[in-house]
Coordinates of C-alpha atoms and ligand atoms in Angstrom, one line a residue:
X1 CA 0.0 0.0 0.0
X2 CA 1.5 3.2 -0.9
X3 CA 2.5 5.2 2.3
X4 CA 3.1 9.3 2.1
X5 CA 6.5 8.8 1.3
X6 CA 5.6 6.8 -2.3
X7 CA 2.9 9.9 -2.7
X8 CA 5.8 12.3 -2.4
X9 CA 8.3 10.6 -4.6
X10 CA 5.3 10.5 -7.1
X11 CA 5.0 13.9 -7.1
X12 CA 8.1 14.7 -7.8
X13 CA 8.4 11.8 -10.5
X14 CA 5.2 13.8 -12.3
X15 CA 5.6 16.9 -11.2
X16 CA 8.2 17.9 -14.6
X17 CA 5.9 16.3 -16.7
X18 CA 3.0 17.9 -15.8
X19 CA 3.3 21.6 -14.1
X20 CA 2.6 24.5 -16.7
X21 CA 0.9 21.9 -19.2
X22 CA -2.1 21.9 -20.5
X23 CA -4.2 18.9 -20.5
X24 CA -5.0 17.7 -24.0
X25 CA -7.0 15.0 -23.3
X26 CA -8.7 12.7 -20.2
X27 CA -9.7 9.2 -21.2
X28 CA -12.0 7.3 -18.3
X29 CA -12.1 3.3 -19.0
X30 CA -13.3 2.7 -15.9
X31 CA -14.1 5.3 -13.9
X32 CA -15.6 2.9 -10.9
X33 CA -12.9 3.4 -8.0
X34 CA -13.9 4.2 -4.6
X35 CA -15.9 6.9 -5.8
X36 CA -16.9 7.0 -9.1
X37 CA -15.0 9.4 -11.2
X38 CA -17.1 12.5 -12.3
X39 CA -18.0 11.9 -15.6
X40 CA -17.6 15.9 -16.9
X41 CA -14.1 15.7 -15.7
X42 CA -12.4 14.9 -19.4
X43 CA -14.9 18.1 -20.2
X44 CA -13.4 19.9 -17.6
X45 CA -9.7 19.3 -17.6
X46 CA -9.3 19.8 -21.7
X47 CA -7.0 22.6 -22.8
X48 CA -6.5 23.4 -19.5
X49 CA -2.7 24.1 -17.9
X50 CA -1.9 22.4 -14.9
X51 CA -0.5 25.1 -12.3
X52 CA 0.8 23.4 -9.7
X53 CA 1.0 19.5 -8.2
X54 CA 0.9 19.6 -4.6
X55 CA 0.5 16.9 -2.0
X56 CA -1.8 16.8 1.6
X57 CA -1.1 13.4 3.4
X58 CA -1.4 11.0 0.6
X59 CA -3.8 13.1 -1.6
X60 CA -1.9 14.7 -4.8
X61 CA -3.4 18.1 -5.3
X62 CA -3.5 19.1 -9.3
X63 CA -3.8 22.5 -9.6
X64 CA -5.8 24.3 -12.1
X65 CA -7.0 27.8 -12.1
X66 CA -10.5 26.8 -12.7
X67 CA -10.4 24.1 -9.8
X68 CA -8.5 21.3 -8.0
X69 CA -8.2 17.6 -9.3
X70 CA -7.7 15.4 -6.3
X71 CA -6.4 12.0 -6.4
X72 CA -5.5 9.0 -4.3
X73 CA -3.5 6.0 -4.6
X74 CA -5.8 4.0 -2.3
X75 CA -4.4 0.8 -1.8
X76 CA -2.7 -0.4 -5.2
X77 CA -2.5 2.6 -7.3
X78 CA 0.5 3.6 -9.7
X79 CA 0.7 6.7 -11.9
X80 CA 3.6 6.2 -15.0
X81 CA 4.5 8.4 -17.4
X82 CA 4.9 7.1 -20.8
X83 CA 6.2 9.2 -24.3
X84 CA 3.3 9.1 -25.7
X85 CA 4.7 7.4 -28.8
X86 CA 5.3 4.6 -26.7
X87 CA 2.4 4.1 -24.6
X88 CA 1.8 0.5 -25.3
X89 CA -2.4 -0.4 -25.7
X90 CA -3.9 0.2 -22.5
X91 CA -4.3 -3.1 -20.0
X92 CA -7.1 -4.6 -17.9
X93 CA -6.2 -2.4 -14.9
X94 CA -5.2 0.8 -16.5
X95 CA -8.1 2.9 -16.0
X96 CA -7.4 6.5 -16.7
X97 CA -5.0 8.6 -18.9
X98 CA -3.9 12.0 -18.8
X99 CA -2.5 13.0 -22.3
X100 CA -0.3 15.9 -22.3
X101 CA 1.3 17.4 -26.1
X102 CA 4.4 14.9 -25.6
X103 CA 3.4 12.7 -22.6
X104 CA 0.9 10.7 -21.5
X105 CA 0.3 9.6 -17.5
X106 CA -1.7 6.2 -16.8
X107 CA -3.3 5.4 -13.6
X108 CA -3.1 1.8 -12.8
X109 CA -5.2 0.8 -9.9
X110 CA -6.4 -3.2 -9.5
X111 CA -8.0 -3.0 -6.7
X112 CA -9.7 0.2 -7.3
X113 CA -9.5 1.4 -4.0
X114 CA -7.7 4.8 -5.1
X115 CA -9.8 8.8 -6.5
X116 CA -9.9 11.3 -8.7
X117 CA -12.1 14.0 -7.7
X118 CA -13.0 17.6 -8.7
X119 CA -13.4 20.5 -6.6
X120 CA -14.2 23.3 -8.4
X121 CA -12.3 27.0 -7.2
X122 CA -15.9 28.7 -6.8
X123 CA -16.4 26.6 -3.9
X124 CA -13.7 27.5 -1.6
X125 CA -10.2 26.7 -1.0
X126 CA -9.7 22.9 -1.5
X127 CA -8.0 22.2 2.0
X128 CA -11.5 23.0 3.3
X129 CA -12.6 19.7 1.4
X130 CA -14.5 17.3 3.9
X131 CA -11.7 14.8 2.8
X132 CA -8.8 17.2 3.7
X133 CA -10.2 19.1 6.1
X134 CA -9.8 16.9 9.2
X135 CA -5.9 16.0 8.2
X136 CA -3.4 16.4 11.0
X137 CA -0.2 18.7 9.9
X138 CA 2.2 17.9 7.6
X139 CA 5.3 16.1 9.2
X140 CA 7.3 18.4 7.8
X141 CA 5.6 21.1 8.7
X142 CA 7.4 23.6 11.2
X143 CA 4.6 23.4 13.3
X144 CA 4.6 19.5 14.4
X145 CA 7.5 18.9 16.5
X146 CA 7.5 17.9 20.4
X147 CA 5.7 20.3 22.0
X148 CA 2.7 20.0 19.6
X149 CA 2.8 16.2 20.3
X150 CA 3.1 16.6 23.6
X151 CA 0.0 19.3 24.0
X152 CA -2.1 17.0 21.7
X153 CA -1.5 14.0 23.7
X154 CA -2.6 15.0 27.1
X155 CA -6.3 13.6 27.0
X156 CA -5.0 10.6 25.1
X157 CA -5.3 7.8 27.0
X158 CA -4.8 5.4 24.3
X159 CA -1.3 3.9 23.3
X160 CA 0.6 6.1 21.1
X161 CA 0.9 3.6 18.3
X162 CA -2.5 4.2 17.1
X163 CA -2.7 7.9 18.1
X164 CA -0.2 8.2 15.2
X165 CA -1.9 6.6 12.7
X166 CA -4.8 8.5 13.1
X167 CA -3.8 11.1 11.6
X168 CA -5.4 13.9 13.3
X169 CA -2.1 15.0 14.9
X170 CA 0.1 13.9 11.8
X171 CA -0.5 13.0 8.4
X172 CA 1.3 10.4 7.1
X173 CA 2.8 8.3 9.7
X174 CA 1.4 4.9 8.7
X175 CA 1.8 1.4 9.7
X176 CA 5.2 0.8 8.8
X177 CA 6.7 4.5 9.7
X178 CA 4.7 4.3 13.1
X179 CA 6.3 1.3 14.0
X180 CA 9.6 2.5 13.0
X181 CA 9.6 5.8 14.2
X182 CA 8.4 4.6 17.7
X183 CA 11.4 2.3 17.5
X184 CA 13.9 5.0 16.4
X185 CA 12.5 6.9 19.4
X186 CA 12.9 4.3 21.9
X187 CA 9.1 4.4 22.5
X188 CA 7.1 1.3 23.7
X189 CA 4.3 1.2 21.1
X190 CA 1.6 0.3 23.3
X191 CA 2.6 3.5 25.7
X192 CA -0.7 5.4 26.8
X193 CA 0.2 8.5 24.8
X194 CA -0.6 10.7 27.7
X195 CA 2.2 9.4 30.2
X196 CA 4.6 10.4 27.3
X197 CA 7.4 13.3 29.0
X198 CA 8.1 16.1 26.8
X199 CA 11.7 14.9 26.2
X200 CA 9.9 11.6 24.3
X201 CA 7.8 13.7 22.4
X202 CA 10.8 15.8 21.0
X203 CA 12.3 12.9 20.3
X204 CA 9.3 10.3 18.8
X205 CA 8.2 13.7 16.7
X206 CA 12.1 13.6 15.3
X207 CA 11.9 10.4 14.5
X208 CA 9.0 10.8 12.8
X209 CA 10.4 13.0 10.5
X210 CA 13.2 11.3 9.9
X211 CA 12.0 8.1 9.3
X212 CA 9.6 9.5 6.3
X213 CA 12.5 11.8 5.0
X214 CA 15.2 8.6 5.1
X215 CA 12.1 7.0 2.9
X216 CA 11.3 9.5 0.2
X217 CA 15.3 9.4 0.0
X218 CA 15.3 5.8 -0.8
X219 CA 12.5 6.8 -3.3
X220 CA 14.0 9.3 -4.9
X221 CA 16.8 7.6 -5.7
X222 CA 14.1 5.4 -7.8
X223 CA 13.1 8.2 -10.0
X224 CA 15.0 7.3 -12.9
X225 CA 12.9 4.3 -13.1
X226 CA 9.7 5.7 -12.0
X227 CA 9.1 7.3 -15.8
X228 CA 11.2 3.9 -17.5
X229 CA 10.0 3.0 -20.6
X230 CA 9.6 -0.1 -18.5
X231 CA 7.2 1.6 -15.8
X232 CA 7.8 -0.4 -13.6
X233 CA 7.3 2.3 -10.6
X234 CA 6.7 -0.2 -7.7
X235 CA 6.3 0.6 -3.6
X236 CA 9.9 1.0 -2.1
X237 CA 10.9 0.8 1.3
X238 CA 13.6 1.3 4.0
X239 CA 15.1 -1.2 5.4
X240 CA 13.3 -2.2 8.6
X241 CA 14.6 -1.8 12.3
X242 CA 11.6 -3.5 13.1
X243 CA 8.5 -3.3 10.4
X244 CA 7.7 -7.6 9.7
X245 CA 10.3 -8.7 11.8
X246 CA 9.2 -10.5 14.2
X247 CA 11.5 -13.0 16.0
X248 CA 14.3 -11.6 14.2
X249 CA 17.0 -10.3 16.3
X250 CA 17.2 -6.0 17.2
X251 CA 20.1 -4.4 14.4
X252 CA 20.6 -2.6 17.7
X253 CA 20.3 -4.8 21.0
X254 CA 20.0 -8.8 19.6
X255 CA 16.5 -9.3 21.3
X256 CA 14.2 -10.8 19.0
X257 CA 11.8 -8.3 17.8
X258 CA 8.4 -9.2 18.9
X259 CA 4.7 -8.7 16.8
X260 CA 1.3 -7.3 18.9
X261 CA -1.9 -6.6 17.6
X262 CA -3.2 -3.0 18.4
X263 CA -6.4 -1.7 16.7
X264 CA -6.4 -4.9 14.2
X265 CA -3.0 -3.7 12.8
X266 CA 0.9 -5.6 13.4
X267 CA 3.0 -3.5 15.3
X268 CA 6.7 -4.5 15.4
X269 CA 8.8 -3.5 18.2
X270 CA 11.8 -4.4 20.5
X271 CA 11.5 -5.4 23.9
X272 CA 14.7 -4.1 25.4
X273 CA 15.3 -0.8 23.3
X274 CA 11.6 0.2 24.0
X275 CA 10.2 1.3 27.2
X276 CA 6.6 1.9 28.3
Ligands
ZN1 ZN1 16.8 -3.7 20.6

């Protein structure tokens, strides 16, 4: 499942394909994916220029001046970029196109899980869309570090693992980065997030960051193949302190890392680098 760090690298892989050119042409296969795809949007986007490609936790914001296209990756999805003499026929799972004068972009999604939505400008800024509204802040944003963890945490009595990937704090931090930023942190996943001192929440809200940056620096260094002729853009990863390996001795202590279960989701952790 893409994670923010794959929705980052993506962004930059399209973004020098696809900012200050117009659209020429929108082709909907199949537009069922977890909503269905407005059907006036190949109307809409034709002829015009694409203005900016942002990203808000792991939606891709395309910027028009007429409106906003919003898309997810939900569970599966992959955009490539092809020449567009070289786009081969379209396949059973390619379900959109975006053709630009010399490119073309192809959303592949098989389990269909992923969006593409229109908010038009007239409505208000597209932050303030129901989807985006309720987003935490950017992990890179100033904003989050320690003390706003810390502040936010007070009334939480639940364990911190899950606080993170709720998302209302930070964006972002998902299964795998969660688990491995708790372990870079030295933090006990199933902490109550309230008992955490302000010194841990400097420090988990570090890790944080640094876990997703050391990620979308493994990613970037798959660019180059992200727009191959081959497109074969794929999910990359770090490699694990802890993320699926459970029994598996610590790269830091020797313990074998041990696997728990917190709000139906694996959470990886070490015994003796982590305290509660
Ligand atoms: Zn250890």
């Amino acid at each position: 499942m893409p994670e923010l760090p794959e929705v980052e690298v993506t962004r930059r892989g399209l973004a020098p394909y696809v900012v200050g050119q117009p659209i020429e042409a929108m082709a909907v296969r199949d537009g069922r994916l977890r909503w269905p795809v407005p059907r006036h949007l190949p109307d809409c986007l034709r002829g015009r220029r694409v203005e900016q490609l942002d990203r808000r936790g792991k939606y891709l914001l395309w910027r028009f001046a007429h409106g906003t296209l919003i898309s997810h990756l939900g569970m599966s999805g992959v955009w490539r970029v092809w020449p567009r003499a070289l786009a081969p026929p379209p396949r059973r799972h390619d379900h959109v196109d975006l053709v630009f004068s010399r490119h073309l972009l192809r959303l592949t999604d098989p389990r269909r899980f992923g969006a593409l939505l229109w908010h038009r400008a007239d409505a208000g800024p597209v932050e303030a869309h129901p989807l985006l509204a309720g987003l935490g802040l950017e992990p890179f944003d100033a904003r989050f570090d320690g003390e706003l963890l810390y502040r936010k945490t007070r009334r939480r009595a639940a364990a911190i693992k899950p606080v993170l990937l709720a998302g209302d704090i930070v964006v972002g931090v998902g299964n795998i980065y969660a688990s491995e930023a708790l372990f870079r942190a030295g933090v006990d996943p199933r902490t109550a997030a309230l008992r955490l001192s302000r010194a841990r929440c400097d420090r988990l809200a570090s890790a944080v960051r640094e876990v997703l940056a050391a990620a979308i620096g493994v990613g970037g260094s798959t660019l180059r193949d992200f727009v191959s002729a081959a497109g074969e853009a794929g999910y990359f990863m770090l490699e694990a302190s802890v993320y699926e390996r459970a029994g598996q001795p610590c790269r830091v202590c020797a313990a074998p890392i041990r696997r728990v279960v917190q709000g139906q989701r694996a959470t990886y952790y070490c015994p003796r680098c982590q305290r509660r």
